[in-house]
């Protein structure tokens, strides 16, 4: 039987890269995201890898929509083995100008959605006596940077949630871990380069060099493949004792 993975935000960036790796491993995949070509992306990957797929554009700002996304996954494939809470947004601003609705949306999508999705998946994972919850946090779940009050708060919160779910899941073979990447070149970061340039009064090239990669010892963007490989490892049967922990894939940023 092929295992099933649900990856939020899998029609762009890191989530899409993770989906491609799970497709190679033969998983059924529930794709999810707001990109208009999401269904086409899912269909292409299904054709290339001969796997079953579904697609949803559930809005993660709505708890009922998240619950429905999980139910749809279980109804479509009859199982849910791996949940990757990946979808996220960013907004960068000094706190005194930070719009309240931007703060609330970042907390809702980057943190609360992981809670609602994990909660909805829990019963099925218990029945299976198998579950792997993988939260895509960030190096900003471990370290802070100025102008990112909402994002750093949400990503730290996700790491706390990861530890709690690991404890609660232990007796059911449900593991929960977080992956904490440094900077990855995705649409989310392209947007940030622009925002940071404004906040720091710098050119976009200066932001990459002097702000983003400054804190990484390895002066390269983190590859999507490295994150996807880590997700595959965490999803394995043999990873049952790897739980409650955070993996920094951050070019040495948090080693300092
Ligand atoms: P991305 O912008 O390429 O993709 C984000 C995905 O989330 C998209 O599919 C988008 O449709 C979906 N999404 C956003 N808002 C949504 C909503 N309201 N409802 C449903 N779906 C929604 O971003 P990415 O860089 O691939 O980021 C993926 C994750 O990795 C995020 O949690 C991000 O915080 C984290 N991360 C990214 C980096 C980086 O440098 N790119 C670094 C560390 C952590």
PDB file of C-alpha atoms and ligand atoms in Angstrom:
ATOM      1  CA  UNK A   1       0.000   0.000   0.000  1.00  0.00           C
ATOM      2  CA  UNK A   2       1.287   3.437  -0.898  1.00  0.00           C
ATOM      3  CA  UNK A   3       1.486   5.878   1.971  1.00  0.00           C
ATOM      4  CA  UNK A   4      -0.288   9.231   1.877  1.00  0.00           C
ATOM      5  CA  UNK A   5       1.212  12.668   2.470  1.00  0.00           C
ATOM      6  CA  UNK A   6      -0.574  15.993   2.798  1.00  0.00           C
ATOM      7  CA  UNK A   7       1.690  18.981   2.255  1.00  0.00           C
ATOM      8  CA  UNK A   8       0.264  22.447   2.809  1.00  0.00           C
ATOM      9  CA  UNK A   9       1.533  25.095   0.414  1.00  0.00           C
ATOM     10  CA  UNK A  10       2.844  22.452  -1.999  1.00  0.00           C
ATOM     11  CA  UNK A  11       2.146  24.302  -5.239  1.00  0.00           C
ATOM     12  CA  UNK A  12       5.081  26.682  -4.720  1.00  0.00           C
ATOM     13  CA  UNK A  13       8.627  26.868  -3.375  1.00  0.00           C
ATOM     14  CA  UNK A  14       9.745  24.516  -0.605  1.00  0.00           C
ATOM     15  CA  UNK A  15       6.423  22.642  -0.405  1.00  0.00           C
ATOM     16  CA  UNK A  16       6.546  21.848  -4.109  1.00  0.00           C
ATOM     17  CA  UNK A  17      10.117  20.576  -3.757  1.00  0.00           C
ATOM     18  CA  UNK A  18       9.061  18.365  -0.842  1.00  0.00           C
ATOM     19  CA  UNK A  19       6.125  17.041  -2.899  1.00  0.00           C
ATOM     20  CA  UNK A  20       8.434  16.165  -5.784  1.00  0.00           C
ATOM     21  CA  UNK A  21      10.626  14.123  -3.459  1.00  0.00           C
ATOM     22  CA  UNK A  22       7.643  12.283  -1.938  1.00  0.00           C
ATOM     23  CA  UNK A  23       6.378  11.626  -5.479  1.00  0.00           C
ATOM     24  CA  UNK A  24       9.685   9.893  -6.298  1.00  0.00           C
ATOM     25  CA  UNK A  25       9.117   7.701  -3.231  1.00  0.00           C
ATOM     26  CA  UNK A  26       5.682   6.669  -4.563  1.00  0.00           C
ATOM     27  CA  UNK A  27       3.468   8.397  -1.984  1.00  0.00           C
ATOM     28  CA  UNK A  28      -0.114   9.463  -2.722  1.00  0.00           C
ATOM     29  CA  UNK A  29      -0.037  13.242  -2.421  1.00  0.00           C
ATOM     30  CA  UNK A  30      -2.665  15.787  -1.476  1.00  0.00           C
ATOM     31  CA  UNK A  31      -1.385  18.995  -3.005  1.00  0.00           C
ATOM     32  CA  UNK A  32      -2.495  22.265  -1.521  1.00  0.00           C
ATOM     33  CA  UNK A  33      -1.971  25.961  -2.141  1.00  0.00           C
ATOM     34  CA  UNK A  34      -3.426  29.154  -3.515  1.00  0.00           C
ATOM     35  CA  UNK A  35      -1.559  29.103  -6.839  1.00  0.00           C
ATOM     36  CA  UNK A  36      -4.025  29.225  -9.749  1.00  0.00           C
ATOM     37  CA  UNK A  37      -2.214  26.381 -11.555  1.00  0.00           C
ATOM     38  CA  UNK A  38      -2.213  24.089  -8.503  1.00  0.00           C
ATOM     39  CA  UNK A  39      -4.344  21.364 -10.057  1.00  0.00           C
ATOM     40  CA  UNK A  40      -2.163  21.337 -13.202  1.00  0.00           C
ATOM     41  CA  UNK A  41       1.015  21.053 -11.085  1.00  0.00           C
ATOM     42  CA  UNK A  42      -0.509  18.094  -9.218  1.00  0.00           C
ATOM     43  CA  UNK A  43      -1.609  16.400 -12.455  1.00  0.00           C
ATOM     44  CA  UNK A  44       1.843  16.785 -14.055  1.00  0.00           C
ATOM     45  CA  UNK A  45       3.586  15.211 -11.074  1.00  0.00           C
ATOM     46  CA  UNK A  46       1.024  12.388 -10.954  1.00  0.00           C
ATOM     47  CA  UNK A  47       1.702  11.608 -14.620  1.00  0.00           C
ATOM     48  CA  UNK A  48       5.481  11.705 -14.287  1.00  0.00           C
ATOM     49  CA  UNK A  49       5.653   9.519 -11.190  1.00  0.00           C
ATOM     50  CA  UNK A  50       2.557   7.327 -11.637  1.00  0.00           C
ATOM     51  CA  UNK A  51       1.119   8.286  -8.269  1.00  0.00           C
ATOM     52  CA  UNK A  52      -2.354   9.281  -7.059  1.00  0.00           C
ATOM     53  CA  UNK A  53      -2.873  12.950  -6.260  1.00  0.00           C
ATOM     54  CA  UNK A  54      -5.525  15.340  -5.053  1.00  0.00           C
ATOM     55  CA  UNK A  55      -5.537  19.107  -4.886  1.00  0.00           C
ATOM     56  CA  UNK A  56      -7.135  21.663  -2.574  1.00  0.00           C
ATOM     57  CA  UNK A  57      -6.956  25.432  -2.386  1.00  0.00           C
ATOM     58  CA  UNK A  58      -8.333  25.588   1.172  1.00  0.00           C
ATOM     59  CA  UNK A  59      -7.720  28.951   2.802  1.00  0.00           C
ATOM     60  CA  UNK A  60      -5.591  28.320   5.885  1.00  0.00           C
ATOM     61  CA  UNK A  61      -6.974  31.440   7.516  1.00  0.00           C
ATOM     62  CA  UNK A  62     -10.150  29.426   8.177  1.00  0.00           C
ATOM     63  CA  UNK A  63      -9.994  26.575  10.739  1.00  0.00           C
ATOM     64  CA  UNK A  64     -13.023  24.811   9.150  1.00  0.00           C
ATOM     65  CA  UNK A  65     -11.321  24.849   5.756  1.00  0.00           C
ATOM     66  CA  UNK A  66      -8.225  23.239   7.277  1.00  0.00           C
ATOM     67  CA  UNK A  67     -10.320  20.522   8.882  1.00  0.00           C
ATOM     68  CA  UNK A  68     -12.024  19.952   5.538  1.00  0.00           C
ATOM     69  CA  UNK A  69      -8.638  19.705   3.787  1.00  0.00           C
ATOM     70  CA  UNK A  70      -7.575  16.910   6.132  1.00  0.00           C
ATOM     71  CA  UNK A  71     -10.920  15.100   5.819  1.00  0.00           C
ATOM     72  CA  UNK A  72     -10.726  15.366   2.038  1.00  0.00           C
ATOM     73  CA  UNK A  73      -7.259  13.776   2.110  1.00  0.00           C
ATOM     74  CA  UNK A  74      -8.446  10.841   4.224  1.00  0.00           C
ATOM     75  CA  UNK A  75     -11.593  10.401   2.104  1.00  0.00           C
ATOM     76  CA  UNK A  76      -9.595  10.490  -1.144  1.00  0.00           C
ATOM     77  CA  UNK A  77      -6.834   8.051  -0.195  1.00  0.00           C
ATOM     78  CA  UNK A  78      -8.227   6.179   2.824  1.00  0.00           C
ATOM     79  CA  UNK A  79      -5.169   7.095   4.880  1.00  0.00           C
ATOM     80  CA  UNK A  80      -2.937   9.925   6.080  1.00  0.00           C
ATOM     81  CA  UNK A  81       0.569   8.958   7.102  1.00  0.00           C
ATOM     82  CA  UNK A  82       2.550  12.168   6.770  1.00  0.00           C
ATOM     83  CA  UNK A  83       1.434  15.743   7.341  1.00  0.00           C
ATOM     84  CA  UNK A  84       3.833  18.491   6.325  1.00  0.00           C
ATOM     85  CA  UNK A  85       2.769  21.839   7.746  1.00  0.00           C
ATOM     86  CA  UNK A  86       4.653  23.977   5.278  1.00  0.00           C
ATOM     87  CA  UNK A  87       2.509  26.887   4.064  1.00  0.00           C
ATOM     88  CA  UNK A  88       3.671  30.247   5.303  1.00  0.00           C
ATOM     89  CA  UNK A  89       3.748  33.944   4.591  1.00  0.00           C
ATOM     90  CA  UNK A  90       6.046  36.758   5.574  1.00  0.00           C
ATOM     91  CA  UNK A  91       5.831  40.460   6.223  1.00  0.00           C
ATOM     92  CA  UNK A  92       8.700  42.643   7.349  1.00  0.00           C
ATOM     93  CA  UNK A  93       8.281  45.923   9.214  1.00  0.00           C
ATOM     94  CA  UNK A  94       9.455  47.763  12.324  1.00  0.00           C
ATOM     95  CA  UNK A  95       6.986  46.945  15.113  1.00  0.00           C
ATOM     96  CA  UNK A  96       5.592  50.450  15.447  1.00  0.00           C
ATOM     97  CA  UNK A  97       4.329  50.351  11.851  1.00  0.00           C
ATOM     98  CA  UNK A  98       3.459  46.629  11.734  1.00  0.00           C
ATOM     99  CA  UNK A  99      -0.177  46.394  10.533  1.00  0.00           C
ATOM    100  CA  UNK A 100      -2.297  44.370  12.989  1.00  0.00           C
ATOM    101  CA  UNK A 101      -3.962  42.338  10.267  1.00  0.00           C
ATOM    102  CA  UNK A 102      -0.554  41.316   8.847  1.00  0.00           C
ATOM    103  CA  UNK A 103       0.530  40.155  12.312  1.00  0.00           C
ATOM    104  CA  UNK A 104      -2.686  38.188  12.776  1.00  0.00           C
ATOM    105  CA  UNK A 105      -2.458  36.540   9.345  1.00  0.00           C
ATOM    106  CA  UNK A 106       1.139  35.447   9.900  1.00  0.00           C
ATOM    107  CA  UNK A 107       0.224  33.900  13.256  1.00  0.00           C
ATOM    108  CA  UNK A 108      -2.838  32.225  11.690  1.00  0.00           C
ATOM    109  CA  UNK A 109      -1.126  30.748   8.622  1.00  0.00           C
ATOM    110  CA  UNK A 110       2.380  30.062   9.955  1.00  0.00           C
ATOM    111  CA  UNK A 111       1.390  28.760  13.394  1.00  0.00           C
ATOM    112  CA  UNK A 112      -2.323  28.203  14.028  1.00  0.00           C
ATOM    113  CA  UNK A 113      -2.836  26.282  10.768  1.00  0.00           C
ATOM    114  CA  UNK A 114      -0.283  23.690  11.920  1.00  0.00           C
ATOM    115  CA  UNK A 115      -2.319  23.203  15.086  1.00  0.00           C
ATOM    116  CA  UNK A 116      -5.650  22.794  13.279  1.00  0.00           C
ATOM    117  CA  UNK A 117      -4.218  20.435  10.640  1.00  0.00           C
ATOM    118  CA  UNK A 118      -2.387  18.278  13.207  1.00  0.00           C
ATOM    119  CA  UNK A 119      -5.496  18.139  15.386  1.00  0.00           C
ATOM    120  CA  UNK A 120      -7.619  17.034  12.431  1.00  0.00           C
ATOM    121  CA  UNK A 121      -5.066  14.387  11.363  1.00  0.00           C
ATOM    122  CA  UNK A 122      -4.572  12.977  14.851  1.00  0.00           C
ATOM    123  CA  UNK A 123      -7.454  10.477  14.976  1.00  0.00           C
ATOM    124  CA  UNK A 124      -6.517   8.863  11.653  1.00  0.00           C
ATOM    125  CA  UNK A 125      -2.855   8.646  12.640  1.00  0.00           C
ATOM    126  CA  UNK A 126      -3.832   7.006  15.935  1.00  0.00           C
ATOM    127  CA  UNK A 127      -5.988   4.435  14.107  1.00  0.00           C
ATOM    128  CA  UNK A 128      -3.061   3.642  11.792  1.00  0.00           C
ATOM    129  CA  UNK A 129      -0.618   3.526  14.713  1.00  0.00           C
ATOM    130  CA  UNK A 130       1.551   5.599  12.396  1.00  0.00           C
ATOM    131  CA  UNK A 131       1.919   9.317  11.915  1.00  0.00           C
ATOM    132  CA  UNK A 132       4.687  11.687  10.914  1.00  0.00           C
ATOM    133  CA  UNK A 133       4.075  15.393  11.422  1.00  0.00           C
ATOM    134  CA  UNK A 134       6.754  17.616   9.946  1.00  0.00           C
ATOM    135  CA  UNK A 135       6.559  21.322  10.647  1.00  0.00           C
ATOM    136  CA  UNK A 136       8.482  23.682   8.424  1.00  0.00           C
ATOM    137  CA  UNK A 137       9.609  26.239  10.970  1.00  0.00           C
ATOM    138  CA  UNK A 138      12.666  28.377  10.231  1.00  0.00           C
ATOM    139  CA  UNK A 139      15.985  29.462  11.648  1.00  0.00           C
ATOM    140  CA  UNK A 140      13.681  32.241  12.873  1.00  0.00           C
ATOM    141  CA  UNK A 141      12.127  29.605  15.139  1.00  0.00           C
ATOM    142  CA  UNK A 142      15.535  29.478  16.853  1.00  0.00           C
ATOM    143  CA  UNK A 143      16.923  32.981  16.387  1.00  0.00           C
ATOM    144  CA  UNK A 144      15.454  36.455  15.973  1.00  0.00           C
ATOM    145  CA  UNK A 145      15.986  39.178  13.408  1.00  0.00           C
ATOM    146  CA  UNK A 146      14.736  42.737  13.618  1.00  0.00           C
ATOM    147  CA  UNK A 147      11.559  43.738  11.732  1.00  0.00           C
ATOM    148  CA  UNK A 148      10.110  40.194  11.879  1.00  0.00           C
ATOM    149  CA  UNK A 149       8.105  40.275  15.099  1.00  0.00           C
ATOM    150  CA  UNK A 150       5.182  38.251  13.699  1.00  0.00           C
ATOM    151  CA  UNK A 151       7.218  35.672  11.797  1.00  0.00           C
ATOM    152  CA  UNK A 152       9.697  35.021  14.626  1.00  0.00           C
ATOM    153  CA  UNK A 153       6.837  34.694  17.107  1.00  0.00           C
ATOM    154  CA  UNK A 154       4.965  32.208  14.895  1.00  0.00           C
ATOM    155  CA  UNK A 155       8.050  30.131  14.061  1.00  0.00           C
ATOM    156  CA  UNK A 156       9.115  29.902  17.726  1.00  0.00           C
ATOM    157  CA  UNK A 157       5.542  28.882  18.552  1.00  0.00           C
ATOM    158  CA  UNK A 158       5.674  26.074  16.006  1.00  0.00           C
ATOM    159  CA  UNK A 159       8.753  24.649  17.714  1.00  0.00           C
ATOM    160  CA  UNK A 160       6.938  24.638  21.048  1.00  0.00           C
ATOM    161  CA  UNK A 161       3.956  22.900  19.437  1.00  0.00           C
ATOM    162  CA  UNK A 162       6.303  20.350  17.863  1.00  0.00           C
ATOM    163  CA  UNK A 163       7.577  19.314  21.296  1.00  0.00           C
ATOM    164  CA  UNK A 164       4.088  18.937  22.752  1.00  0.00           C
ATOM    165  CA  UNK A 165       2.804  16.814  19.846  1.00  0.00           C
ATOM    166  CA  UNK A 166       5.895  14.616  20.092  1.00  0.00           C
ATOM    167  CA  UNK A 167       5.068  13.874  23.722  1.00  0.00           C
ATOM    168  CA  UNK A 168       1.378  13.247  23.048  1.00  0.00           C
ATOM    169  CA  UNK A 169       2.074  11.137  19.952  1.00  0.00           C
ATOM    170  CA  UNK A 170       4.731   8.872  21.424  1.00  0.00           C
ATOM    171  CA  UNK A 171       2.393   6.040  22.443  1.00  0.00           C
ATOM    172  CA  UNK A 172       0.732   5.999  19.001  1.00  0.00           C
ATOM    173  CA  UNK A 173       3.894   5.999  16.843  1.00  0.00           C
ATOM    174  CA  UNK A 174       3.109   9.566  15.848  1.00  0.00           C
ATOM    175  CA  UNK A 175       6.279  11.639  15.646  1.00  0.00           C
ATOM    176  CA  UNK A 176       6.503  15.401  15.277  1.00  0.00           C
ATOM    177  CA  UNK A 177       9.595  17.328  14.249  1.00  0.00           C
ATOM    178  CA  UNK A 178      10.492  20.734  12.885  1.00  0.00           C
ATOM    179  CA  UNK A 179      12.819  21.654  10.050  1.00  0.00           C
ATOM    180  CA  UNK A 180      14.419  25.080  10.414  1.00  0.00           C
ATOM    181  CA  UNK A 181      15.863  26.366   7.158  1.00  0.00           C
ATOM    182  CA  UNK A 182      17.999  29.444   6.685  1.00  0.00           C
ATOM    183  CA  UNK A 183      17.292  31.435   3.520  1.00  0.00           C
ATOM    184  CA  UNK A 184      15.918  29.507   0.551  1.00  0.00           C
ATOM    185  CA  UNK A 185      15.393  31.214  -2.818  1.00  0.00           C
ATOM    186  CA  UNK A 186      11.603  30.937  -3.245  1.00  0.00           C
ATOM    187  CA  UNK A 187       8.818  33.405  -4.097  1.00  0.00           C
ATOM    188  CA  UNK A 188       8.475  34.119  -0.361  1.00  0.00           C
ATOM    189  CA  UNK A 189      12.091  35.273  -0.161  1.00  0.00           C
ATOM    190  CA  UNK A 190      11.976  37.189  -3.428  1.00  0.00           C
ATOM    191  CA  UNK A 191       9.219  39.270  -1.773  1.00  0.00           C
ATOM    192  CA  UNK A 192      11.288  39.711   1.367  1.00  0.00           C
ATOM    193  CA  UNK A 193      14.296  40.975  -0.550  1.00  0.00           C
ATOM    194  CA  UNK A 194      12.113  43.823  -1.784  1.00  0.00           C
ATOM    195  CA  UNK A 195      10.609  44.522   1.685  1.00  0.00           C
ATOM    196  CA  UNK A 196      13.996  44.370   3.437  1.00  0.00           C
ATOM    197  CA  UNK A 197      15.501  46.713   0.867  1.00  0.00           C
ATOM    198  CA  UNK A 198      12.856  49.247   1.837  1.00  0.00           C
ATOM    199  CA  UNK A 199      13.220  48.675   5.602  1.00  0.00           C
ATOM    200  CA  UNK A 200      17.045  48.919   5.513  1.00  0.00           C
ATOM    201  CA  UNK A 201      17.224  51.543   2.747  1.00  0.00           C
ATOM    202  CA  UNK A 202      19.471  49.279   0.665  1.00  0.00           C
ATOM    203  CA  UNK A 203      19.529  47.881  -2.856  1.00  0.00           C
ATOM    204  CA  UNK A 204      18.228  44.345  -3.325  1.00  0.00           C
ATOM    205  CA  UNK A 205      21.772  42.985  -3.967  1.00  0.00           C
ATOM    206  CA  UNK A 206      22.971  44.592  -0.747  1.00  0.00           C
ATOM    207  CA  UNK A 207      20.124  42.933   1.190  1.00  0.00           C
ATOM    208  CA  UNK A 208      21.123  39.454  -0.040  1.00  0.00           C
ATOM    209  CA  UNK A 209      24.780  40.026   0.761  1.00  0.00           C
ATOM    210  CA  UNK A 210      24.678  42.179   3.892  1.00  0.00           C
ATOM    211  CA  UNK A 211      21.433  41.132   5.594  1.00  0.00           C
ATOM    212  CA  UNK A 212      20.266  37.688   4.495  1.00  0.00           C
ATOM    213  CA  UNK A 213      23.401  35.615   4.066  1.00  0.00           C
ATOM    214  CA  UNK A 214      25.344  37.644   6.622  1.00  0.00           C
ATOM    215  CA  UNK A 215      24.296  35.375   9.483  1.00  0.00           C
ATOM    216  CA  UNK A 216      24.946  32.101   7.641  1.00  0.00           C
ATOM    217  CA  UNK A 217      28.494  30.724   7.840  1.00  0.00           C
ATOM    218  CA  UNK A 218      27.873  29.008   4.488  1.00  0.00           C
ATOM    219  CA  UNK A 219      27.224  31.908   2.127  1.00  0.00           C
ATOM    220  CA  UNK A 220      24.677  30.115  -0.039  1.00  0.00           C
ATOM    221  CA  UNK A 221      20.916  29.906  -0.095  1.00  0.00           C
ATOM    222  CA  UNK A 222      19.760  26.596   1.441  1.00  0.00           C
ATOM    223  CA  UNK A 223      18.635  24.182  -1.279  1.00  0.00           C
ATOM    224  CA  UNK A 224      15.049  22.996  -1.463  1.00  0.00           C
ATOM    225  CA  UNK A 225      16.410  19.473  -2.092  1.00  0.00           C
ATOM    226  CA  UNK A 226      18.161  19.425   1.301  1.00  0.00           C
ATOM    227  CA  UNK A 227      14.891  20.265   3.052  1.00  0.00           C
ATOM    228  CA  UNK A 228      12.969  17.679   1.029  1.00  0.00           C
ATOM    229  CA  UNK A 229      15.577  14.996   1.794  1.00  0.00           C
ATOM    230  CA  UNK A 230      15.240  15.747   5.501  1.00  0.00           C
ATOM    231  CA  UNK A 231      11.448  15.460   5.265  1.00  0.00           C
ATOM    232  CA  UNK A 232      11.765  12.051   3.567  1.00  0.00           C
ATOM    233  CA  UNK A 233      14.064  10.865   6.358  1.00  0.00           C
ATOM    234  CA  UNK A 234      11.684  12.034   9.081  1.00  0.00           C
ATOM    235  CA  UNK A 235       8.764  10.267   7.358  1.00  0.00           C
ATOM    236  CA  UNK A 236      10.400   6.845   7.412  1.00  0.00           C
ATOM    237  CA  UNK A 237       9.238   3.899   9.518  1.00  0.00           C
ATOM    238  CA  UNK A 238      12.730   3.733  11.013  1.00  0.00           C
ATOM    239  CA  UNK A 239      12.496   7.338  12.284  1.00  0.00           C
ATOM    240  CA  UNK A 240      10.100   6.388  15.074  1.00  0.00           C
ATOM    241  CA  UNK A 241      12.487   7.587  17.818  1.00  0.00           C
ATOM    242  CA  UNK A 242      13.322  10.855  16.095  1.00  0.00           C
ATOM    243  CA  UNK A 243      10.718  13.113  17.655  1.00  0.00           C
ATOM    244  CA  UNK A 244      10.223  16.461  19.354  1.00  0.00           C
ATOM    245  CA  UNK A 245      13.287  17.991  17.841  1.00  0.00           C
ATOM    246  CA  UNK A 246      14.270  20.752  15.434  1.00  0.00           C
ATOM    247  CA  UNK A 247      16.688  20.359  12.567  1.00  0.00           C
ATOM    248  CA  UNK A 248      18.526  23.512  11.586  1.00  0.00           C
ATOM    249  CA  UNK A 249      19.381  23.521   7.883  1.00  0.00           C
ATOM    250  CA  UNK A 250      20.733  27.008   8.128  1.00  0.00           C
ATOM    251  CA  UNK A 251      24.299  27.081   6.822  1.00  0.00           C
ATOM    252  CA  UNK A 252      25.602  27.322  10.382  1.00  0.00           C
ATOM    253  CA  UNK A 253      23.550  30.396  11.371  1.00  0.00           C
ATOM    254  CA  UNK A 254      22.330  28.951  14.681  1.00  0.00           C
ATOM    255  CA  UNK A 255      25.770  27.469  15.490  1.00  0.00           C
ATOM    256  CA  UNK A 256      26.773  31.008  16.475  1.00  0.00           C
TER     257      UNK A 256
HETATM  258  P1  LIG B   1       6.142  30.237  -1.010  1.00  0.00           P
HETATM  259  O1  LIG B   1       5.592  31.619  -0.966  1.00  0.00           O
HETATM  260  O2  LIG B   1       6.898  29.801  -2.213  1.00  0.00           O
HETATM  261  O3  LIG B   1       4.967  29.181  -0.757  1.00  0.00           O
HETATM  262  C1  LIG B   1       4.004  29.362   0.257  1.00  0.00           C
HETATM  263  C2  LIG B   1       2.819  28.469   0.009  1.00  0.00           C
HETATM  264  O4  LIG B   1       1.842  28.709   1.031  1.00  0.00           O
HETATM  265  C3  LIG B   1       2.121  28.719  -1.332  1.00  0.00           C
HETATM  266  O5  LIG B   1       1.725  27.512  -1.923  1.00  0.00           O
HETATM  267  C4  LIG B   1       0.892  29.534  -0.939  1.00  0.00           C
HETATM  268  O6  LIG B   1      -0.207  29.385  -1.824  1.00  0.00           O
HETATM  269  C5  LIG B   1       0.577  28.917   0.420  1.00  0.00           C
HETATM  270  N1  LIG B   1      -0.254  29.825   1.209  1.00  0.00           N
HETATM  271  C6  LIG B   1       0.055  31.075   1.630  1.00  0.00           C
HETATM  272  N2  LIG B   1      -1.009  31.610   2.265  1.00  0.00           N
HETATM  273  C7  LIG B   1      -1.993  30.694   2.262  1.00  0.00           C
HETATM  274  C8  LIG B   1      -3.345  30.663   2.738  1.00  0.00           C
HETATM  275  N3  LIG B   1      -3.911  31.696   3.363  1.00  0.00           N
HETATM  276  N4  LIG B   1      -4.063  29.544   2.526  1.00  0.00           N
HETATM  277  C9  LIG B   1      -3.546  28.502   1.875  1.00  0.00           C
HETATM  278  N5  LIG B   1      -2.269  28.462   1.405  1.00  0.00           N
HETATM  279  C10 LIG B   1      -1.519  29.551   1.586  1.00  0.00           C
HETATM  280  O7  LIG B   1       7.035  30.117   0.306  1.00  0.00           O
HETATM  281  P2  LIG B   1       8.267  29.160   0.711  1.00  0.00           P
HETATM  282  O8  LIG B   1       9.489  29.999   0.768  1.00  0.00           O
HETATM  283  O9  LIG B   1       8.281  27.917  -0.084  1.00  0.00           O
HETATM  284  O10 LIG B   1       7.876  28.845   2.220  1.00  0.00           O
HETATM  285  C11 LIG B   1       7.368  27.608   2.672  1.00  0.00           C
HETATM  286  C12 LIG B   1       7.590  27.503   4.174  1.00  0.00           C
HETATM  287  O11 LIG B   1       8.988  27.517   4.464  1.00  0.00           O
HETATM  288  C13 LIG B   1       6.980  28.662   4.964  1.00  0.00           C
HETATM  289  O12 LIG B   1       6.419  28.182   6.166  1.00  0.00           O
HETATM  290  C14 LIG B   1       8.175  29.528   5.267  1.00  0.00           C
HETATM  291  O13 LIG B   1       7.998  30.325   6.415  1.00  0.00           O
HETATM  292  C15 LIG B   1       9.242  28.471   5.461  1.00  0.00           C
HETATM  293  N6  LIG B   1      10.609  28.973   5.326  1.00  0.00           N
HETATM  294  C16 LIG B   1      10.991  29.575   4.162  1.00  0.00           C
HETATM  295  C17 LIG B   1      12.299  30.036   4.059  1.00  0.00           C
HETATM  296  C18 LIG B   1      12.784  30.702   2.813  1.00  0.00           C
HETATM  297  O14 LIG B   1      13.881  31.275   2.857  1.00  0.00           O
HETATM  298  N7  LIG B   1      12.078  30.636   1.714  1.00  0.00           N
HETATM  299  C19 LIG B   1      13.183  29.891   5.130  1.00  0.00           C
HETATM  300  C20 LIG B   1      12.751  29.264   6.288  1.00  0.00           C
HETATM  301  C21 LIG B   1      11.457  28.816   6.368  1.00  0.00           C
END
